[in-house]
Coordinates of C-alpha atoms and ligand atoms in Angstrom, one line a residue:
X8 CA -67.2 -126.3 77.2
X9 CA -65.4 -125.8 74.0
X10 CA -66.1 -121.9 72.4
X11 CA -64.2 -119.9 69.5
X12 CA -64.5 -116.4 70.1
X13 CA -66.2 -114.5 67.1
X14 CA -66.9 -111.2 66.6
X15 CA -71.2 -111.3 67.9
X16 CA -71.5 -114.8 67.0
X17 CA -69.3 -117.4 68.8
X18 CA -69.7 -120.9 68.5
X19 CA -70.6 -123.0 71.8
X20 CA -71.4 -126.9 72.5
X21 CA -73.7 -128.3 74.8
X22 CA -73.5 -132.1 75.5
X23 CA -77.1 -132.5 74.1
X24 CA -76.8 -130.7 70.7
X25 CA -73.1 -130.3 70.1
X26 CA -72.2 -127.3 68.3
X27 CA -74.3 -124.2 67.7
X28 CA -73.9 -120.0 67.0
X29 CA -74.8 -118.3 70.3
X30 CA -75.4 -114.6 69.7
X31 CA -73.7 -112.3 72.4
X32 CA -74.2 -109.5 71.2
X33 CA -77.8 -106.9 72.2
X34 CA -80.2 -107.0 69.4
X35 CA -81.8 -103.6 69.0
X36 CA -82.5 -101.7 65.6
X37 CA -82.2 -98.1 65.5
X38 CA -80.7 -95.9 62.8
X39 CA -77.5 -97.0 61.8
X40 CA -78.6 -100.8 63.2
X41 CA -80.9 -102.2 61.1
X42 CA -83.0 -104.9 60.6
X43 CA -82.9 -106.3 64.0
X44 CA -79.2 -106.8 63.9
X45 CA -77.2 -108.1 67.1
X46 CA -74.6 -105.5 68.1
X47 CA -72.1 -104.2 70.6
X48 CA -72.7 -102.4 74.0
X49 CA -71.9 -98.5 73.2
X50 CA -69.3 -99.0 76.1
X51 CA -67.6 -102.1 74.3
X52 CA -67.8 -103.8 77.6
X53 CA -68.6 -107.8 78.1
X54 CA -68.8 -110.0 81.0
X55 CA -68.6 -113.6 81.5
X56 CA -71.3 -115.9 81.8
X57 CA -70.8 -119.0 84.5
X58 CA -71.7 -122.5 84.2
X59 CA -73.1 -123.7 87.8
X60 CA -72.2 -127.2 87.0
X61 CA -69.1 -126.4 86.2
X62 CA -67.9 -123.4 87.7
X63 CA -66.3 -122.5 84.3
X64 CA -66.8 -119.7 82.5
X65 CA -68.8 -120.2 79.2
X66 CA -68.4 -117.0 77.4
X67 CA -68.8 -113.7 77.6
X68 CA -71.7 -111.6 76.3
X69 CA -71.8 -107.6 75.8
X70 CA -73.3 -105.5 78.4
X71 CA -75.7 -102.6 78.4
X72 CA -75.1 -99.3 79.8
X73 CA -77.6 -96.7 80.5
X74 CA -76.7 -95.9 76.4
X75 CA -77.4 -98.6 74.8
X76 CA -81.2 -98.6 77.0
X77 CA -81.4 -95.7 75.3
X78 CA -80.9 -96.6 71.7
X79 CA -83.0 -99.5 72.7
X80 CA -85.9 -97.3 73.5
X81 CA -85.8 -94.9 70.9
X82 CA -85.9 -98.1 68.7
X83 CA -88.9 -99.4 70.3
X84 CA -90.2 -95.8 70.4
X85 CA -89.9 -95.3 66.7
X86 CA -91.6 -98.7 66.0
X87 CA -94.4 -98.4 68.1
X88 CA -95.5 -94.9 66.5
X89 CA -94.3 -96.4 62.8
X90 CA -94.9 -99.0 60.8
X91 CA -96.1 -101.2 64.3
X92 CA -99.0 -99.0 65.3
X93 CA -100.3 -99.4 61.4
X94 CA -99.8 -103.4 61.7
X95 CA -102.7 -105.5 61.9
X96 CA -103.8 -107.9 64.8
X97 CA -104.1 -110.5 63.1
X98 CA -100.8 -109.7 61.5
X99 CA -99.6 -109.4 65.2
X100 CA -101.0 -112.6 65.6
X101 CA -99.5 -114.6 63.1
X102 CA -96.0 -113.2 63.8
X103 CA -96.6 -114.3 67.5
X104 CA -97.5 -118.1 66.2
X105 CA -94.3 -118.3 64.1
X106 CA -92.4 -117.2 66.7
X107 CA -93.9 -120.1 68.9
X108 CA -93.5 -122.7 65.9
X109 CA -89.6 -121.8 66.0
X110 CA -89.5 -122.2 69.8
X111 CA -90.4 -125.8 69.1
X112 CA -88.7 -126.3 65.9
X113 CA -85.8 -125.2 67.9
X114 CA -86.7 -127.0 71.2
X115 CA -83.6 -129.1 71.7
X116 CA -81.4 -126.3 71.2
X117 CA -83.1 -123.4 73.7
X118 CA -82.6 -126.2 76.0
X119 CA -79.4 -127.0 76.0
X120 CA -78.6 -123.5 76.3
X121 CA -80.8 -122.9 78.9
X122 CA -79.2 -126.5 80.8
X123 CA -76.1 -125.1 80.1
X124 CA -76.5 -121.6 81.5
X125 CA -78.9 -122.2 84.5
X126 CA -78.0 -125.1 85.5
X127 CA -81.4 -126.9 85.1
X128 CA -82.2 -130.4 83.9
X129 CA -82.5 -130.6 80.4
X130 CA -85.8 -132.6 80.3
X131 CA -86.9 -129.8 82.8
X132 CA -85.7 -127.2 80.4
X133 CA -87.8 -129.1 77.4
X134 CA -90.7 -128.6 79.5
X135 CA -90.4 -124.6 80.0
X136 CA -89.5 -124.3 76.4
X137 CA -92.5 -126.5 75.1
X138 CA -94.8 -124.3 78.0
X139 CA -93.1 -121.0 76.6
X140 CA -93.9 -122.2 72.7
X141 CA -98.1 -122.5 74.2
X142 CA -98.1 -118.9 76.0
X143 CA -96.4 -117.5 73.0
X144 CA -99.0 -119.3 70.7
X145 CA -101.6 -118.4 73.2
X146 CA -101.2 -114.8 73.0
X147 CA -100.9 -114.7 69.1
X148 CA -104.0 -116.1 69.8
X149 CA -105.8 -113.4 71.8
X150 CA -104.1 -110.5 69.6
X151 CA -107.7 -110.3 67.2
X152 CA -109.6 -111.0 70.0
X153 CA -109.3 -107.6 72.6
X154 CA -112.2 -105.7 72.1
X155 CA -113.9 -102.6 73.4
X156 CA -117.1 -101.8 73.7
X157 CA -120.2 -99.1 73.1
X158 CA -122.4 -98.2 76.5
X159 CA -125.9 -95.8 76.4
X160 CA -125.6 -93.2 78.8
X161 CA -128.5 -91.4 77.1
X162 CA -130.1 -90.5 73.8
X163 CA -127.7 -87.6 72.9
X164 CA -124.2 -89.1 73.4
X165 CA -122.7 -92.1 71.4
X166 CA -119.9 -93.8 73.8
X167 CA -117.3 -96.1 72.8
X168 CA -114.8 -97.9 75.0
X169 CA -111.2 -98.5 73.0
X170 CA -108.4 -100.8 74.4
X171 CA -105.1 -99.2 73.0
X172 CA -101.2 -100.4 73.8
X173 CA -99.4 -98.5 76.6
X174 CA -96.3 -98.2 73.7
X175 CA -92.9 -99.0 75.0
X176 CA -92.8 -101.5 77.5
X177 CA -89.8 -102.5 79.8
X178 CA -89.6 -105.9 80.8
X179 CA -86.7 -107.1 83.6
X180 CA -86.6 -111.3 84.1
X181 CA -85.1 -113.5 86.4
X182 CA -82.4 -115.9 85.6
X183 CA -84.9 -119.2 87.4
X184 CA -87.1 -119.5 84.2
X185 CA -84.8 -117.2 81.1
X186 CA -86.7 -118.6 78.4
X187 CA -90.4 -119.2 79.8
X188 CA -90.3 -115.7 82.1
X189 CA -89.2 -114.2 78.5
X190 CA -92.6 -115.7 77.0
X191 CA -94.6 -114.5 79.6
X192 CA -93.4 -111.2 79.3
X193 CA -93.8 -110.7 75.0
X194 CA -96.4 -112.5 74.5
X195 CA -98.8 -110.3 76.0
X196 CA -97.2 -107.5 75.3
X197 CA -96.9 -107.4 71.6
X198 CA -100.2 -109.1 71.5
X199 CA -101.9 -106.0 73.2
X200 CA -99.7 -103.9 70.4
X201 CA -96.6 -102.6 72.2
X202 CA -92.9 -102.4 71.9
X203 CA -90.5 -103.7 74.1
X204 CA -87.2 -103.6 75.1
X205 CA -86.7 -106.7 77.5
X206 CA -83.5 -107.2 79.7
X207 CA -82.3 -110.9 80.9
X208 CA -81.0 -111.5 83.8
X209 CA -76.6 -111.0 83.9
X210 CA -77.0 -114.5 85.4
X211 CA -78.4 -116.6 82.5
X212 CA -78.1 -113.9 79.2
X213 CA -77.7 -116.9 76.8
X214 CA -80.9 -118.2 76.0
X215 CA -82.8 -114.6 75.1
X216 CA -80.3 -114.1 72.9
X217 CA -81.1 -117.2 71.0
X218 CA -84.4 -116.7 71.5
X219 CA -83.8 -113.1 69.8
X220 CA -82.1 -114.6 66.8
X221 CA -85.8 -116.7 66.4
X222 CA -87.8 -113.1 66.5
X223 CA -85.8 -112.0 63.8
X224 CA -86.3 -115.3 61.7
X225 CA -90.5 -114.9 62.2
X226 CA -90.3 -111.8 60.6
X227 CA -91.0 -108.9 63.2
X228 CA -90.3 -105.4 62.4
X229 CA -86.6 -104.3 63.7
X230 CA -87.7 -102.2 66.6
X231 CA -90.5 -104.0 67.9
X232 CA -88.9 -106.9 70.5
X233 CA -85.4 -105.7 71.5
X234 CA -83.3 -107.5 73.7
X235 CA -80.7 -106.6 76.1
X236 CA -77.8 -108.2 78.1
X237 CA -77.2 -106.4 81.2
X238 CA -76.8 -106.2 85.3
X239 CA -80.1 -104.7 87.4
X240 CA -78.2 -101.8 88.6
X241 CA -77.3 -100.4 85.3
X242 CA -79.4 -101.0 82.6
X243 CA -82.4 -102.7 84.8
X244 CA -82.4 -99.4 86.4
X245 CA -82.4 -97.3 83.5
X246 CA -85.1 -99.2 82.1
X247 CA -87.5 -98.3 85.4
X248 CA -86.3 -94.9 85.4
X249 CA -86.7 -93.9 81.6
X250 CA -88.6 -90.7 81.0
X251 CA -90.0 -92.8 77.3
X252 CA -91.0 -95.7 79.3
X253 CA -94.7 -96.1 79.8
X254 CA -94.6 -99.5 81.4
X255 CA -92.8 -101.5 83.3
X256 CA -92.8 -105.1 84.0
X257 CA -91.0 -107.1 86.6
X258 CA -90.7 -110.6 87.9
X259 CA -87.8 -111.2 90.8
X260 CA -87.4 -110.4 94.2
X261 CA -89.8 -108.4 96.4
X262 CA -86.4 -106.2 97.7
X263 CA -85.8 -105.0 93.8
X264 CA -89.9 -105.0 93.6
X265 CA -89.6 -101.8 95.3
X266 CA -86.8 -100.2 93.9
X267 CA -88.6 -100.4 90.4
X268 CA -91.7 -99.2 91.8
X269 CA -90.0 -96.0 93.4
X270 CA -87.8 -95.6 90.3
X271 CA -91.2 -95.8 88.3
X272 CA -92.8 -93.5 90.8
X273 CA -89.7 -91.2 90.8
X274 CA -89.2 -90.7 86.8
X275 CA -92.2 -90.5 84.6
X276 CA -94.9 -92.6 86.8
X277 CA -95.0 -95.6 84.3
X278 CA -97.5 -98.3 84.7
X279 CA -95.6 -101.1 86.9
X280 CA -96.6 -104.9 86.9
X281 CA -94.8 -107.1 89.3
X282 CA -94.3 -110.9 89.9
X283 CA -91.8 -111.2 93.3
X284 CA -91.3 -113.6 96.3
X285 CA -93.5 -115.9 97.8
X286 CA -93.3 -118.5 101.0
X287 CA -96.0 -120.6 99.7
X288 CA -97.7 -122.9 102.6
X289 CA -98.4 -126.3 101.7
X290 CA -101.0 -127.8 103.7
X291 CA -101.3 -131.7 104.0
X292 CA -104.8 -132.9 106.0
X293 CA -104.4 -136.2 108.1
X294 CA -107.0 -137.2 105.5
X295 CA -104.6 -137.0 102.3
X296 CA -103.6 -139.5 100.3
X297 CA -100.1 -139.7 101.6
X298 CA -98.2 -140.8 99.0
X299 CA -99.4 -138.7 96.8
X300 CA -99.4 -135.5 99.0
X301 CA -95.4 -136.3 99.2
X302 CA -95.0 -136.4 95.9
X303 CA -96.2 -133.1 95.2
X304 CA -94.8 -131.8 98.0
X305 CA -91.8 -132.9 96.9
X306 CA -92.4 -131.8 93.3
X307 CA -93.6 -128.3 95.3
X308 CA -90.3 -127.3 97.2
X309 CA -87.6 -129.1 94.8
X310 CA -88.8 -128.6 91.4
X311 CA -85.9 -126.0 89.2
X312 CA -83.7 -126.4 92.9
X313 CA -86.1 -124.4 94.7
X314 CA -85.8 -121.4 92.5
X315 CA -89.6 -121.0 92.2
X316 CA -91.5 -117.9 93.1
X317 CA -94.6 -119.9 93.9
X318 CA -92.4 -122.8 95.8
X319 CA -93.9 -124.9 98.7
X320 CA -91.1 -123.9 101.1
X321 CA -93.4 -123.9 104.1
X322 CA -95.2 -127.4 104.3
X323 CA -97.9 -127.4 107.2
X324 CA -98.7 -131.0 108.5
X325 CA -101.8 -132.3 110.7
X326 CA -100.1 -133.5 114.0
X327 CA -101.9 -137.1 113.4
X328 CA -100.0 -137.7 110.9
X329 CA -96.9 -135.6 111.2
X330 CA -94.2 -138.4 112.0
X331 CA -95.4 -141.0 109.2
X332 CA -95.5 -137.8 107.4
X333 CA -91.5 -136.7 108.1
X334 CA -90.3 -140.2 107.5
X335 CA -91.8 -141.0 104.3
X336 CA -90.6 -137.6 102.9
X337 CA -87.0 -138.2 104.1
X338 CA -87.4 -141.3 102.0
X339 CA -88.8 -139.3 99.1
X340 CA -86.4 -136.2 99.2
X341 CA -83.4 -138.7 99.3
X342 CA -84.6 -140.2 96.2
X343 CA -84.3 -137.2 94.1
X344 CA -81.2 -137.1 91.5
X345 CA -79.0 -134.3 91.8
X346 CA -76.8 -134.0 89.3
X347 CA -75.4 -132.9 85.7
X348 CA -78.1 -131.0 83.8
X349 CA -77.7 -133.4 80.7
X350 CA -77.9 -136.9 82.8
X351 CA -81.1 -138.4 81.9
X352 CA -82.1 -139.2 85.4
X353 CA -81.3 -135.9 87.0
X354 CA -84.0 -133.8 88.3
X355 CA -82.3 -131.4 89.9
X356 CA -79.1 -129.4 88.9
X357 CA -77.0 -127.1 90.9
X358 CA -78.2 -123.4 91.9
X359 CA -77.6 -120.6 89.2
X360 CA -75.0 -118.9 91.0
X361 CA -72.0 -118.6 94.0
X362 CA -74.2 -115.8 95.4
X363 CA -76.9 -118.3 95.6
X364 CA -75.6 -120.7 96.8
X365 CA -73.4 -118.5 99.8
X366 CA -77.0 -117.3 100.4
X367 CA -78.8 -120.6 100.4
X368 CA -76.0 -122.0 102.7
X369 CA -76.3 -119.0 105.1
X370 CA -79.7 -120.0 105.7
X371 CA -79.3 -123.5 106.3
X372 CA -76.8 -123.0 109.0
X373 CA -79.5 -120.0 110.3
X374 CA -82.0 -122.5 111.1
X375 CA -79.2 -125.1 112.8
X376 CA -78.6 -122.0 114.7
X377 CA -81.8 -121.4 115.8
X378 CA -82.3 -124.7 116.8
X379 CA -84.5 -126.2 114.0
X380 CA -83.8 -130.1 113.0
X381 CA -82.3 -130.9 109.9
X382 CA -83.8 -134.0 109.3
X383 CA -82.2 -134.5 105.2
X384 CA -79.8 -132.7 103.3
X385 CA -78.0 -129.7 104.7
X386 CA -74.7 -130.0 102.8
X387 CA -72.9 -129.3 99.5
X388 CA -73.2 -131.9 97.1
X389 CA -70.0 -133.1 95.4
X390 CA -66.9 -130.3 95.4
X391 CA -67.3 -128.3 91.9
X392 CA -70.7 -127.0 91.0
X393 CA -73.4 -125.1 92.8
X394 CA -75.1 -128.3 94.2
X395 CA -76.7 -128.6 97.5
X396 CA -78.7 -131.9 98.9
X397 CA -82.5 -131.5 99.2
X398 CA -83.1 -130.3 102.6
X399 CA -85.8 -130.7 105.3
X400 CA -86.2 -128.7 108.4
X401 CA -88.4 -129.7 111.1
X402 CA -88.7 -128.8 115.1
X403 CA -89.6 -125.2 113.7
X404 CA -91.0 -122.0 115.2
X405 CA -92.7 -119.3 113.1
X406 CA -90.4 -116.5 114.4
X407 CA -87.5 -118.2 112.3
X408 CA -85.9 -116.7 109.6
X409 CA -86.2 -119.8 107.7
X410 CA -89.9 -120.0 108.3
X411 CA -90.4 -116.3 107.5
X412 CA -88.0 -115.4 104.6
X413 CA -87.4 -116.7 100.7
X414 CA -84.7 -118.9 101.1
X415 CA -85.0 -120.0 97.0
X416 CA -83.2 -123.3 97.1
X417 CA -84.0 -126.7 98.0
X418 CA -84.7 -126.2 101.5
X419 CA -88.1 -126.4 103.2
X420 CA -89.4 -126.2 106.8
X421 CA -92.2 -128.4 108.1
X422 CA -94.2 -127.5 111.1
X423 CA -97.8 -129.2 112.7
X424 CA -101.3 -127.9 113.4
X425 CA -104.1 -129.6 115.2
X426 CA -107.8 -128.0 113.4
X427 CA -108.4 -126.3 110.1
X428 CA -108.2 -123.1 111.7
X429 CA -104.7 -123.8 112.8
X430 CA -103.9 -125.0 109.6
X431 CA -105.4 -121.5 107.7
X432 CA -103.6 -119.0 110.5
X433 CA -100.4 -121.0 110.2
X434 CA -100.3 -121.1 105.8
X435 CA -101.5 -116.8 106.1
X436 CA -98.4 -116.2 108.8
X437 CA -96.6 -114.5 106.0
X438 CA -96.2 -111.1 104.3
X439 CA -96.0 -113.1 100.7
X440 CA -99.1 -114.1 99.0
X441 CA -97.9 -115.5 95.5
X442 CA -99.1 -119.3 96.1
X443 CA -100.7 -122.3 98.5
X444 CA -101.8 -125.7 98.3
X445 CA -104.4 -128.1 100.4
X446 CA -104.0 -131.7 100.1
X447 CA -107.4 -133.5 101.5
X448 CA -110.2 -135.8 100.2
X449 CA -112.7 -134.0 101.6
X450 CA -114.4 -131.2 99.3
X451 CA -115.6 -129.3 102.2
X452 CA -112.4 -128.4 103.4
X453 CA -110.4 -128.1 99.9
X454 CA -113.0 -125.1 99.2
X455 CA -112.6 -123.5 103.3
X456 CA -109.1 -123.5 103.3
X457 CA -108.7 -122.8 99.5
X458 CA -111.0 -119.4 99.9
X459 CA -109.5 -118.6 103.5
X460 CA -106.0 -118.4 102.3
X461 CA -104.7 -115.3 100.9
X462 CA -102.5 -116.0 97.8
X463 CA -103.0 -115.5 94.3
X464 CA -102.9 -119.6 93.1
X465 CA -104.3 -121.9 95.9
X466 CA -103.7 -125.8 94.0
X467 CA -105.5 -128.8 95.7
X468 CA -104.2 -132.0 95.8
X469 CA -101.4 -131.1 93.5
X470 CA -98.6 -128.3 93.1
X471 CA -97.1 -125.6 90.8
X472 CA -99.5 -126.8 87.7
X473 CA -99.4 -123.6 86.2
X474 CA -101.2 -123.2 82.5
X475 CA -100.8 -119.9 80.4
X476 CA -104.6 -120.3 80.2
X477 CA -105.1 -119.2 83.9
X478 CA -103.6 -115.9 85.7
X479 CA -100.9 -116.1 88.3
X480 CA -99.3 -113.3 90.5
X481 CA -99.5 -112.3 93.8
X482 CA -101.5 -111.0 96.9
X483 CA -99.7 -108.8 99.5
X484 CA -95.9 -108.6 99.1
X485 CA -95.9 -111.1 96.2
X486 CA -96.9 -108.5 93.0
X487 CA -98.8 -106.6 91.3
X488 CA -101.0 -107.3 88.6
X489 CA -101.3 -110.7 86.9
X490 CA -99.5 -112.9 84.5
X491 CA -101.0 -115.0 82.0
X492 CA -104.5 -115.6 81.1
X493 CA -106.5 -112.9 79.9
X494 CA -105.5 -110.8 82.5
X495 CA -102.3 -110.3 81.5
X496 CA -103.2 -108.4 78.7
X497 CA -105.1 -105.8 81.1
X498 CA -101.2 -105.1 82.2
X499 CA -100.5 -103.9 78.9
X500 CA -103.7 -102.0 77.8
X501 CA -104.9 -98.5 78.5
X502 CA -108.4 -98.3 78.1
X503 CA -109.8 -94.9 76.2
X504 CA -113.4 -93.7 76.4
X505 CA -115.1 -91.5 73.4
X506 CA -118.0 -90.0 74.2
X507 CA -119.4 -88.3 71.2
X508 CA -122.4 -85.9 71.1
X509 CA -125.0 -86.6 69.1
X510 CA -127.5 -83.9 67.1
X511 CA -126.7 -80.5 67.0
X512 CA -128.8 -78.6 69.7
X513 CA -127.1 -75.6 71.5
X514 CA -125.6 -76.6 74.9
X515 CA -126.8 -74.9 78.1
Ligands
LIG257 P1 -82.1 -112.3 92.5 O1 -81.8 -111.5 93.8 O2 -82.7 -113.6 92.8 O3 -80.9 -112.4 91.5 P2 -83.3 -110.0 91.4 O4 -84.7 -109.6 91.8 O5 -82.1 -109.3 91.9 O6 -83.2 -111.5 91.7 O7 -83.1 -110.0 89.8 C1 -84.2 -110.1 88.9 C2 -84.0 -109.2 87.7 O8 -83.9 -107.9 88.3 C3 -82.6 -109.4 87.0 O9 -82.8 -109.1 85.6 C4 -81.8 -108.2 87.6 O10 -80.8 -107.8 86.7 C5 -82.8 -107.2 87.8 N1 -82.4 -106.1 88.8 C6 -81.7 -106.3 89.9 N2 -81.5 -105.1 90.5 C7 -82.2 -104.2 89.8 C8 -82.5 -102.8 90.0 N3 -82.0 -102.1 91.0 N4 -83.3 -102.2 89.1 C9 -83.8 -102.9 88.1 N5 -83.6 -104.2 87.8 C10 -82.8 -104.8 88.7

């Protein structure tokens, strides 16, 4: 990849757009920054940003310390109780929909960047870009739309329920979605009227910084979105432990899940929202249409690599059909491309990082170890990039590691039951609770086994169809709150009752 070094702007390539000014720098305002200028880390210091096809480095980026958090707060601070507190929701609105309209004007260029610096097909990428452009839109949307309320308690009191902003949120995203977890996270936010100063992964920086040079161009106040560049244990810690915090929002693993909450609960007990793990059963009934089941299993476990919260790593087969089953999905797996990100036929890339993929390797030869079958895959792909085959499991027990823990690759383990009841014990064996699927003709049991399992999303007869239209997060280990829909923007309003008296008769 062919780079100049500037001074905040250098200029990159990707195969897909050719040349283009990628910011490195964090954008924050505060007094001597203005107008949403990108500018250095206080500490001066940068670090390099890896291509997982490549294993090259692309470029390197400057890093937050614990300083610049705080000149990014005091930024979002001074916004939210200026000129953003006295700017209208529809005007909040509007700046939301432009912001969307320049995702998409800009729509081949996020996702070259995003290909580039995660690793992920580009025609994937398009699609979280173009899904990241709707939730955006969708929350301008909602921003003249939250409402409170008036409720009788009796004749001398007038009540009225208001839903205020929190103020100055913290948002920390994961490096599997950049772009789309970084829609999720504003839109509701600054819909419901807050600040926030949002942190990218140190994995995949590249694309929020683009995507920060776009907030600028729709016109937001400086102060009002500020974006950082940083590692988890520096500046995603100072973010969960600042005393001018109020709220916190987090999607990544369930291990980190708790450090933020204790470093919420230990500091200035901000409001925490949380999106983590998940080791999402996938339940095919002998009754499925086959093909189709596979496909979305398929679709389930090795869409973005594996690197999905809500991926169908556990697949749960009726015993009647369980060797048709195996073979067929061999076939299926097999067929998928893996590959350069820019290839038109790949669908899957290599995994984000070496840690990754050490990690994701560890657990393959785990489950060899323990004893389970490896009936596809189970090996590097090619000798340069982060690329490992599609990989099956089968001839497992639900003591494994691999059956129990996130593995987040393109692995899955598939294991029999015999009734329904089987089938419902086997998908709740876990302490995760982010996502399931049923695939049967029959309504009867799509509804049991939908309502019996405990996970936030159940899908039927299809898998991760997510829409910003409907909520998603997690039951047990898998979250807190929800993302999306209208309950996302609960996350990021506090709701304040006025109860006036009426008349003026002496109390007591
Ligand atoms: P993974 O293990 O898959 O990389 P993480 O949950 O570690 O996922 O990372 C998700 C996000 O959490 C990243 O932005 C990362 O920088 C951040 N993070 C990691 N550790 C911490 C921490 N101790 N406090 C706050 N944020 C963190």
């Amino acid at each position: 990849m062919l780079f100049i070094m500037g001074d905040l702007n250098i200029k990159l390539k990707t195969p897909q757009t050719g040349e283009y000014d990628q910011p490195t720098g964090l954008l924050y305002s505060h007094h001597s920054f203005i107008n949403n200028e990108f500018v250095k880390g206080v500490d001066g210091k940068t670090f390099e940003v890896i291509n997982p096809t490549t294993e090259d480095v692309i470029c390197s980026v400057h890093e937050a310390s614990e300083k610049d958090v705080d000149i990014a707060v005091s930024a979002a601070r001074k916004a939210f109780e200026g000129s953003w507190k006295t700017t209208t929701p529809n005007e909040r609105g509007r700046l939301l929909v432009k912001l969307a309209d320049l995702w998409e004007k800009n729509m081949d260029l996020l996702a070259s960047v995003e290909a580039l610096d995660n690793g992920k097909a580009f025609t994937m990428a398009k699609g979280d870009i173009s899904a990241g452009a709707n939730c955006l839109r969708y929350y301008g949307g909602w921003a003249d739309k939250i409402q409170g309320k008036v409720v009788d308690t009796n004749a001398e009191t007038f009540n009225y329920i208001k839903k205020e902003p929190i103020g100055v949120c913290g948002q920390i995203i994961p490096w599997n979605f950049p772009l789309l977890m970084w829609s999720w996270k504003i839109g509701p936010a600054i819909a419901a009227g807050n600040t926030v100063v949002l942190k990218t992964a140190e994995q995949t920086p590249l694309g929020g910084l683009v995507a920060a040079a776009l907030v600028k161009e729709a016109g937001f106040p400086p102060g009002v979105i500020n974006i950082i560049s940083g590692f988890g244990k520096v500046a995603g810690a100072a973010i969960s432990s600042h005393m001018d915090i109020d709220k916190v929002a987090f999607t990544g693993s369930t291990l980190v899940g708790r450090t933020i909450m204790k470093a919420a609960a230990g500091s200035n007990l901000k409001k925490v929202t949380l999106e983590l793990g998940g080791k999402s059963p996938n339940i095919v009934f002998e009754d499925a249409d086959i093909d189709n089941a596979i496909s979305w299993v398929n679709f389930g476990i090795y869409f973005n690599h594996g690197q999905c919260c809500c991926a169908g790593s556990r697949i749960i087969v009726q015993d009647t059909i369980y060797d048709k089953f195996i073979q067929r999905f061999k076939e299926r797996a097999a067929q998928n491309n893996v590959g350069d990100p820019f290839a038109k036929e790949t669908f899957q890339g290599p995994q984000v990082s070496q840690l990754q993929f050490d990690r994701i390797m560890g657990y393959i030869e785990e489950g060899k170890k323990a004893g389970a079958t490896v009936e596809t895959g189970g090996k590097r792909k090619g000798d340069k990039g982060y690329f490992i085959e599609p990989t099956i499991f089968s001839n497992v027990t639900e003591d494994m590691r691999i059956v129990q823990e996130e593995i987040f690759g393109p692995v899955c383990t598939v294991s029999k039951f015999s009734t329904q009841e089987e089938a419902i014990k086997i998908g709740n064996n876990t302490n995760y609770g982010l996502a399931a699927a049923v695939h049967t003709k029959n309504l009867n049991t799509a509804i049991q086994v939908s309502n019996a399992l405990k996970a936030g999303t159940v899908w039927v007869n299809q898998y991760n169809m997510l829409s910003h239209q409907l909520p998603f997060g997690g039951f047990k280990e898998s979250g807190v709150g929800r993302e999306l829909g209208d309950a996302a923007l609960d996350n990021y309003i506090q709701v304040k009752t006025v109860s006036i008296r009426l008349g003026d008769a002496l109390f007591g």
